[in-house]
CSV table of C-alpha atoms and ligand atoms in Angstrom, one decimal:
chain,number,residue,atom,x,y,z
A,1,MET,CA,23.3,-19.0,-9.0
A,2,SER,CA,23.3,-15.7,-10.7
A,3,MET,CA,23.2,-12.6,-8.4
A,4,SER,CA,19.8,-11.0,-8.3
A,5,THR,CA,19.8,-7.7,-10.1
A,6,VAL,CA,16.2,-6.7,-9.5
A,7,ALA,CA,14.7,-5.8,-6.2
A,8,SER,CA,11.0,-5.4,-5.8
A,9,ALA,CA,8.1,-4.8,-3.4
A,10,PRO,CA,4.4,-5.4,-3.6
A,11,GLY,CA,1.5,-3.0,-3.6
A,12,LYS,CA,-1.1,-3.3,-0.8
A,13,ALA,CA,-4.7,-3.0,-0.1
A,14,ILE,CA,-6.3,-2.1,3.3
A,15,LEU,CA,-9.0,-4.7,3.9
A,16,CYS,CA,-10.4,-2.8,6.8
A,17,GLY,CA,-9.6,-0.2,9.5
A,18,GLU,CA,-8.2,2.7,7.5
A,19,HIS,CA,-8.4,6.1,9.2
A,20,ALA,CA,-9.5,4.6,12.5
A,21,VAL,CA,-6.0,3.0,12.6
A,22,VAL,CA,-4.4,6.5,12.8
A,23,TYR,CA,-6.2,6.8,16.2
A,24,GLY,CA,-5.2,3.4,17.6
A,25,ALA,CA,-7.9,1.1,16.2
A,26,PRO,CA,-6.7,-2.2,14.6
A,27,ALA,CA,-6.6,-2.5,10.8
A,28,ILE,CA,-5.8,-5.2,8.3
A,29,ALA,CA,-3.7,-4.8,5.2
A,30,LEU,CA,-3.0,-7.3,2.5
A,31,PRO,CA,0.0,-7.4,0.2
A,32,LEU,CA,-0.8,-7.5,-3.5
A,33,SER,CA,2.1,-9.6,-4.7
A,34,GLY,CA,1.0,-9.5,-8.3
A,35,ILE,CA,1.2,-5.7,-8.5
A,36,ARG,CA,4.7,-4.6,-7.8
A,37,ALA,CA,7.4,-1.9,-7.9
A,38,TYR,CA,10.7,-2.9,-9.4
A,39,ALA,CA,14.2,-1.5,-9.0
A,40,LYS,CA,16.7,-2.9,-11.4
A,41,ILE,CA,20.4,-2.4,-10.7
A,42,ARG,CA,23.3,-2.0,-13.0
A,43,LYS,CA,26.8,-1.9,-11.7
A,44,CYS,CA,28.9,0.9,-13.2
A,45,ASP,CA,31.4,3.5,-12.0
A,46,HIS,CA,29.1,6.5,-12.2
A,47,PRO,CA,27.8,8.1,-9.0
A,48,LEU,CA,24.5,6.5,-8.0
A,49,THR,CA,21.9,7.4,-10.6
A,50,ILE,CA,18.2,6.7,-10.1
A,51,ILE,CA,16.0,6.6,-13.2
A,52,ALA,CA,12.2,6.6,-12.6
A,53,GLU,CA,10.9,5.1,-15.9
A,54,ASP,CA,7.3,5.9,-15.2
A,55,LEU,CA,7.7,9.5,-14.0
A,56,PRO,CA,8.4,12.6,-16.1
A,57,ARG,CA,11.5,13.6,-14.2
A,58,PRO,CA,15.2,13.7,-15.0
A,59,PRO,CA,17.5,11.0,-13.6
A,60,LEU,CA,18.5,11.7,-10.0
A,61,VAL,CA,22.2,11.7,-9.4
A,62,TYR,CA,23.1,11.1,-5.8
A,63,ARG,CA,25.6,13.5,-4.2
A,64,ALA,CA,26.0,13.1,-0.5
A,65,GLY,CA,24.8,16.1,1.5
A,66,GLU,CA,23.4,17.9,-1.5
A,67,MET,CA,20.1,16.2,-1.9
A,68,ASP,CA,16.6,17.7,-1.8
A,69,MET,CA,15.1,15.9,1.2
A,70,SER,CA,11.6,16.9,0.1
A,71,ASP,CA,12.0,14.6,-2.9
A,72,PRO,CA,10.9,11.0,-1.9
A,73,LEU,CA,13.5,9.3,-4.1
A,74,ALA,CA,16.3,11.5,-2.8
A,75,LEU,CA,15.2,11.0,0.8
A,76,THR,CA,15.0,7.2,0.3
A,77,ALA,CA,18.4,7.1,-1.2
A,78,GLU,CA,19.9,9.2,1.6
A,79,LEU,CA,18.3,7.1,4.3
A,80,ALA,CA,19.4,3.8,2.7
A,81,ILE,CA,23.0,5.0,2.0
A,82,ASP,CA,23.3,6.4,5.5
A,83,TYR,CA,21.9,3.1,7.0
A,84,LEU,CA,24.4,1.1,5.0
A,85,GLY,CA,27.2,3.4,6.1
A,86,ALA,CA,28.2,3.9,2.5
A,87,GLY,CA,29.7,7.3,2.0
A,88,SER,CA,29.9,7.1,-1.8
A,89,ILE,CA,28.1,4.7,-3.9
A,90,SER,CA,28.1,4.0,-7.6
A,91,GLY,CA,25.8,2.3,-10.0
A,92,GLU,CA,22.5,2.8,-11.8
A,93,ILE,CA,19.0,1.9,-10.6
A,94,ARG,CA,15.9,1.9,-12.8
A,95,LEU,CA,12.6,2.1,-11.1
A,96,LYS,CA,9.4,0.8,-12.7
A,97,SER,CA,6.1,0.2,-11.1
A,98,ASP,CA,2.7,-1.5,-11.9
A,99,ILE,CA,1.1,0.2,-9.0
A,100,PRO,CA,-1.1,3.2,-9.8
A,101,ILE,CA,0.1,6.4,-8.0
A,102,ALA,CA,-2.0,8.2,-5.4
A,103,SER,CA,-4.7,5.6,-5.4
A,104,GLY,CA,-4.4,3.9,-2.0
A,105,LEU,CA,-2.5,0.9,-3.3
A,106,GLY,CA,0.8,1.6,-1.5
A,107,SER,CA,2.8,2.9,-4.6
A,108,GLY,CA,5.0,5.2,-2.5
A,109,ALA,CA,5.9,2.6,0.1
A,110,ALA,CA,6.6,0.0,-2.6
A,111,ILE,CA,8.9,2.2,-4.6
A,112,SER,CA,10.8,3.3,-1.5
A,113,THR,CA,11.1,-0.3,-0.4
A,114,ALA,CA,12.3,-1.5,-3.8
A,115,LEU,CA,14.8,1.4,-4.0
A,116,CYS,CA,16.3,0.7,-0.5
A,117,ARG,CA,16.6,-3.0,-1.4
A,118,ALA,CA,18.3,-2.1,-4.7
A,119,ILE,CA,20.8,0.3,-3.0
A,120,ALA,CA,21.6,-2.5,-0.5
A,121,LEU,CA,22.1,-4.9,-3.5
A,122,LEU,CA,24.6,-2.5,-5.0
A,123,ARG,CA,26.6,-2.9,-1.8
A,124,ALA,CA,26.0,-6.7,-1.8
A,125,SER,CA,24.1,-6.2,1.4
A,126,GLU,CA,20.6,-6.4,2.8
A,127,ILE,CA,18.5,-4.3,5.1
A,128,PRO,CA,16.6,-6.4,7.7
A,129,ALA,CA,12.8,-6.1,7.4
A,130,GLY,CA,12.4,-4.2,10.8
A,131,ASP,CA,15.0,-1.6,9.9
A,132,LEU,CA,13.8,-1.3,6.3
A,133,SER,CA,10.2,-0.7,7.5
A,134,LYS,CA,11.5,2.2,9.7
A,135,LEU,CA,13.4,3.8,6.8
A,136,VAL,CA,10.3,3.6,4.5
A,137,TYR,CA,8.2,5.0,7.3
A,138,GLU,CA,10.4,8.1,7.3
A,139,VAL,CA,9.6,8.5,3.5
A,140,GLU,CA,5.9,7.9,4.1
A,141,LYS,CA,5.9,10.9,6.4
A,142,LEU,CA,6.6,13.1,3.3
A,143,HIS,CA,3.6,11.6,1.5
A,144,HIS,CA,1.2,11.5,4.4
A,145,GLY,CA,2.3,13.8,7.2
A,146,SER,CA,1.6,11.5,10.2
A,147,PRO,CA,1.1,8.0,8.8
A,148,SER,CA,0.0,5.1,11.1
A,149,GLY,CA,2.8,2.9,9.7
A,150,ILE,CA,0.5,0.3,8.2
A,151,ASP,CA,1.7,0.8,4.6
A,152,ASN,CA,5.4,0.4,5.2
A,153,THR,CA,4.7,-2.6,7.5
A,154,VAL,CA,2.7,-4.6,5.0
A,155,VAL,CA,4.8,-3.7,2.0
A,156,VAL,CA,8.1,-4.6,3.6
A,157,CYS,CA,6.9,-7.9,5.2
A,158,GLU,CA,4.7,-8.9,2.3
A,159,ALA,CA,2.3,-10.8,4.4
A,160,PRO,CA,-1.3,-10.1,5.7
A,161,VAL,CA,-1.0,-8.0,8.8
A,162,PHE,CA,-3.2,-7.2,11.7
A,163,PHE,CA,-1.8,-3.8,12.6
A,164,ILE,CA,-2.2,-1.5,15.6
A,165,LYS,CA,-0.2,1.7,15.6
A,166,ASP,CA,2.9,1.6,17.8
A,167,GLN,CA,2.4,-2.0,18.7
A,168,ARG,CA,4.2,-5.2,17.5
A,169,MET,CA,2.4,-6.2,14.3
A,170,GLU,CA,0.8,-9.6,14.0
A,171,LEU,CA,0.8,-11.7,10.9
A,172,ILE,CA,-2.5,-13.3,9.8
A,173,ASN,CA,-2.6,-16.9,8.6
A,174,ILE,CA,-5.2,-16.6,5.8
A,175,ALA,CA,-7.2,-19.9,5.4
A,176,GLU,CA,-7.9,-19.3,1.7
A,177,PRO,CA,-6.3,-16.7,-0.6
A,178,LEU,CA,-8.8,-13.9,-1.4
A,179,GLN,CA,-9.9,-13.1,-4.9
A,180,LEU,CA,-9.9,-9.3,-5.0
A,181,VAL,CA,-11.1,-7.0,-7.7
A,182,LEU,CA,-9.7,-3.5,-7.5
A,183,ALA,CA,-11.4,-0.7,-9.4
A,184,ASP,CA,-9.9,2.7,-9.8
A,185,THR,CA,-12.1,5.9,-9.8
A,186,GLY,CA,-9.3,7.5,-11.8
A,187,ILE,CA,-9.4,10.3,-9.2
A,188,ALA,CA,-6.0,10.9,-7.6
A,189,ALA,CA,-6.6,11.9,-4.0
A,190,LEU,CA,-4.0,12.8,-1.4
A,191,THR,CA,-4.2,10.6,1.7
A,192,ARG,CA,-2.9,13.5,3.8
A,193,ASP,CA,-6.0,15.6,2.8
A,194,ALA,CA,-8.4,12.9,3.8
A,195,VAL,CA,-6.5,12.2,7.1
A,196,ALA,CA,-6.7,16.0,7.8
A,197,ALA,CA,-10.4,16.1,7.2
A,198,VAL,CA,-11.0,13.2,9.6
A,199,ARG,CA,-8.8,15.0,12.2
A,200,ARG,CA,-11.0,18.1,11.9
A,201,ARG,CA,-14.1,16.0,12.2
A,202,ARG,CA,-12.7,14.3,15.4
A,203,GLN,CA,-12.1,17.8,16.8
A,204,SER,CA,-15.6,19.1,16.1
A,205,ALA,CA,-17.5,15.9,17.0
A,206,PRO,CA,-15.3,13.8,19.3
A,207,ALA,CA,-17.8,11.4,20.7
A,208,ALA,CA,-19.5,10.5,17.4
A,209,THR,CA,-16.1,10.1,15.7
A,210,ALA,CA,-14.7,7.9,18.5
A,211,ALA,CA,-17.8,5.7,18.3
A,212,ILE,CA,-17.2,5.2,14.5
A,213,PHE,CA,-13.5,4.4,15.2
A,214,ALA,CA,-14.6,1.8,17.8
A,215,GLU,CA,-17.0,0.2,15.4
A,216,ILE,CA,-14.3,0.0,12.7
A,217,GLY,CA,-11.9,-1.5,15.2
A,218,ALA,CA,-14.4,-4.2,16.1
A,219,ILE,CA,-14.8,-4.9,12.4
A,220,SER,CA,-11.1,-5.4,12.0
A,221,LYS,CA,-11.0,-7.8,14.9
A,222,GLU,CA,-13.8,-9.9,13.5
A,223,ALA,CA,-12.4,-9.7,10.0
A,224,LYS,CA,-9.2,-11.3,11.3
A,225,ASP,CA,-11.2,-14.3,12.6
A,226,CYS,CA,-12.9,-14.5,9.3
A,227,LEU,CA,-9.6,-14.6,7.4
A,228,GLU,CA,-8.3,-17.3,9.7
A,229,GLN,CA,-11.4,-19.4,9.3
A,230,GLY,CA,-12.1,-18.8,5.6
A,231,ALA,CA,-15.5,-17.2,6.4
A,232,THR,CA,-15.6,-15.3,3.2
A,233,LYS,CA,-19.3,-14.4,3.2
A,234,ARG,CA,-19.1,-12.8,6.7
A,235,LEU,CA,-15.9,-11.0,5.7
A,236,GLY,CA,-17.8,-9.5,2.8
A,237,ALA,CA,-20.6,-8.2,5.1
A,238,LEU,CA,-17.9,-6.7,7.3
A,239,MET,CA,-16.4,-4.9,4.4
A,240,ILE,CA,-19.8,-3.4,3.5
A,241,ALA,CA,-20.3,-2.3,7.1
A,242,ASN,CA,-16.8,-0.7,7.1
A,243,HIS,CA,-17.6,1.2,3.9
A,244,ARG,CA,-20.7,2.6,5.5
A,245,LEU,CA,-18.7,3.8,8.4
A,246,LEU,CA,-16.1,5.4,6.1
A,247,GLN,CA,-19.0,7.2,4.4
A,248,ALA,CA,-20.0,8.4,7.8
A,249,LEU,CA,-16.5,9.8,8.3
A,250,ASP,CA,-17.0,11.6,4.9
A,251,VAL,CA,-14.0,10.1,3.2
A,252,SER,CA,-16.0,8.4,0.5
A,253,SER,CA,-17.2,10.1,-2.7
A,254,PRO,CA,-20.0,9.5,-5.2
A,255,GLU,CA,-17.6,7.8,-7.6
A,256,LEU,CA,-16.4,5.4,-4.9
A,257,ASP,CA,-19.9,4.7,-3.7
A,258,ARG,CA,-21.0,4.0,-7.3
A,259,LEU,CA,-18.2,1.4,-7.7
A,260,VAL,CA,-18.9,-0.2,-4.4
A,261,GLU,CA,-22.6,-0.7,-5.3
A,262,ALA,CA,-21.6,-2.0,-8.8
A,263,GLY,CA,-19.3,-4.5,-7.3
A,264,LEU,CA,-22.0,-5.8,-5.0
A,265,HIS,CA,-24.5,-5.8,-7.9
A,266,GLY,CA,-22.0,-8.0,-9.8
A,267,GLY,CA,-22.2,-10.6,-7.0
A,268,ALA,CA,-19.2,-9.6,-4.8
A,269,TYR,CA,-19.4,-10.8,-1.2
A,270,GLY,CA,-18.4,-7.3,-0.1
A,271,ALA,CA,-16.9,-4.1,-1.3
A,272,LYS,CA,-15.4,-0.9,0.1
A,273,LEU,CA,-13.1,2.0,-0.5
A,274,SER,CA,-9.5,1.1,0.3
A,275,GLY,CA,-7.0,3.5,1.7
A,276,GLY,CA,-7.4,7.2,2.2
A,277,GLY,CA,-10.5,7.6,0.1
A,278,ARG,CA,-12.0,10.6,-1.7
A,279,GLY,CA,-10.7,9.0,-4.8
A,280,GLY,CA,-8.4,6.0,-5.6
A,281,ASN,CA,-9.6,2.5,-5.5
A,282,ILE,CA,-12.3,0.3,-4.1
A,283,ILE,CA,-11.7,-3.4,-3.4
A,284,ALA,CA,-14.4,-6.0,-4.0
A,285,LEU,CA,-14.2,-9.5,-2.5
A,286,ALA,CA,-15.2,-12.0,-5.2
A,287,ASP,CA,-14.7,-15.7,-6.0
A,288,ALA,CA,-14.0,-17.7,-9.1
A,289,HIS,CA,-17.7,-17.7,-10.0
A,290,SER,CA,-18.4,-14.0,-9.6
A,291,VAL,CA,-15.1,-12.4,-10.6
A,292,ASP,CA,-16.0,-11.8,-14.3
A,293,ALA,CA,-19.5,-10.3,-13.5
A,294,VAL,CA,-17.9,-8.1,-10.8
A,295,ARG,CA,-15.3,-6.9,-13.2
A,296,GLU,CA,-17.9,-6.2,-15.9
A,297,LYS,CA,-20.2,-4.2,-13.5
A,298,LEU,CA,-17.3,-2.1,-12.3
A,299,LEU,CA,-16.3,-1.2,-15.9
A,300,GLU,CA,-19.9,-0.4,-16.7
A,301,ALA,CA,-20.1,1.8,-13.6
A,302,GLY,CA,-17.2,3.9,-15.0
A,303,ALA,CA,-14.1,2.3,-13.4
A,304,LYS,CA,-11.0,3.7,-15.1
A,305,ARG,CA,-9.0,0.5,-14.5
A,306,VAL,CA,-10.0,-2.8,-13.0
A,307,MET,CA,-7.4,-5.3,-11.7
A,308,VAL,CA,-8.1,-8.8,-10.5
A,309,THR,CA,-5.6,-10.1,-8.1
A,310,ILE,CA,-5.2,-12.7,-5.4
A,311,ALA,CA,-4.2,-11.6,-1.9
A,312,GLY,CA,-2.8,-13.8,0.8
A,313,GLU,CA,-0.7,-16.1,-1.3
A,314,GLY,CA,2.9,-16.6,-0.3
A,315,ARG,CA,5.6,-14.0,-1.0
A,316,ARG,CA,6.8,-13.9,-4.6
A,317,ASP,CA,10.5,-14.2,-5.0
A,318,ASP,CA,12.3,-11.3,-6.4
A,319,ASP,CA,13.4,-11.8,-10.0
A,320,ASP,CA,16.7,-13.5,-10.4
A,321,SER,CA,17.7,-12.3,-13.8
A,322,ASP,CA,20.6,-11.3,-16.0
B,401,PMV,O1,-1.9,5.2,1.8
B,401,PMV,P1,-3.4,4.9,1.8
B,401,PMV,O2,-4.1,5.9,0.9
B,401,PMV,O3,-3.7,3.5,1.5
B,401,PMV,O4,-4.0,5.2,3.2
B,401,PMV,C1,-3.4,4.8,4.4
B,401,PMV,C2,-4.5,4.5,5.4
B,401,PMV,C3,-4.9,5.6,6.3
B,401,PMV,O5,-5.4,5.0,7.5
B,401,PMV,C4,-6.0,6.5,5.7
B,401,PMV,C5,-3.7,6.5,6.7
B,401,PMV,C6,-2.7,5.9,7.6
B,401,PMV,O6,-1.6,6.5,7.8
B,401,PMV,O7,-2.9,4.8,8.2
């Protein structure tokens, strides 16, 4: 068997519970195994060089102790190399990603995960999932400030998760894979800004905000049952209710609302913003019959990019190539 030279990690979508999860409510995240970040390794004698093919930045040459720790790629490399106990490391890693940046689909966590896996590959080693998730969480802090940990968890374990902050995560056995349609507003929004706005809201209206978090938490619990039982119609209704609560938290936007309504108009069971909000993507839950109409309505409503994907299928193996 040839040695794998490409590590990868999936994108993710939050099915329900975002924002409330930061304050201890449960949330559900799904891996998007068809939309991935890749890190291709090439063994050579040069000091470790990381090339991000999609980003307008020069190659990053790793030099121990001299890295800019506010750069996510440099921090990821430092953390992985430190974990592996590898003082010096040589080789080249090329990063490429299908996951749109800053749109709530887990691009940052997927790139960090793929990069850590590739660095381990260069050392003919592997980082166990629990430890890898902790390393990626450290990088997520750069992107988000105080993330709940849901992104690194779902991206590393690549399985549907029922997540409660600081608790052992639970994997969900999905009865039937979900046909999701993702539609991008084209507006890049920083999760840390949306999280900060919710924090301010919680300070100024604690009781009302706590009540919203509690309702969102109840939705996540019921959504878990729906996933396990294949109750797609009810799941759709819960997504719509979750979107209304996110509107009440003021993390939606006219563009997101327009796409949610368009998805429903196209026949989706449910639709909601996914992730931090204020921009980024909505997810719509469709089926084989409605998927084309949903996609069409979303494009008509101004979606900048529409992706159809299946969530909840088994993990896709990393490429095993040249
Ligand atoms: O990374 P995003 O944009 O998918 O958002 C993560 C979800 C939040 O609940 C808004 C933040 C968090 O840390 O859980």
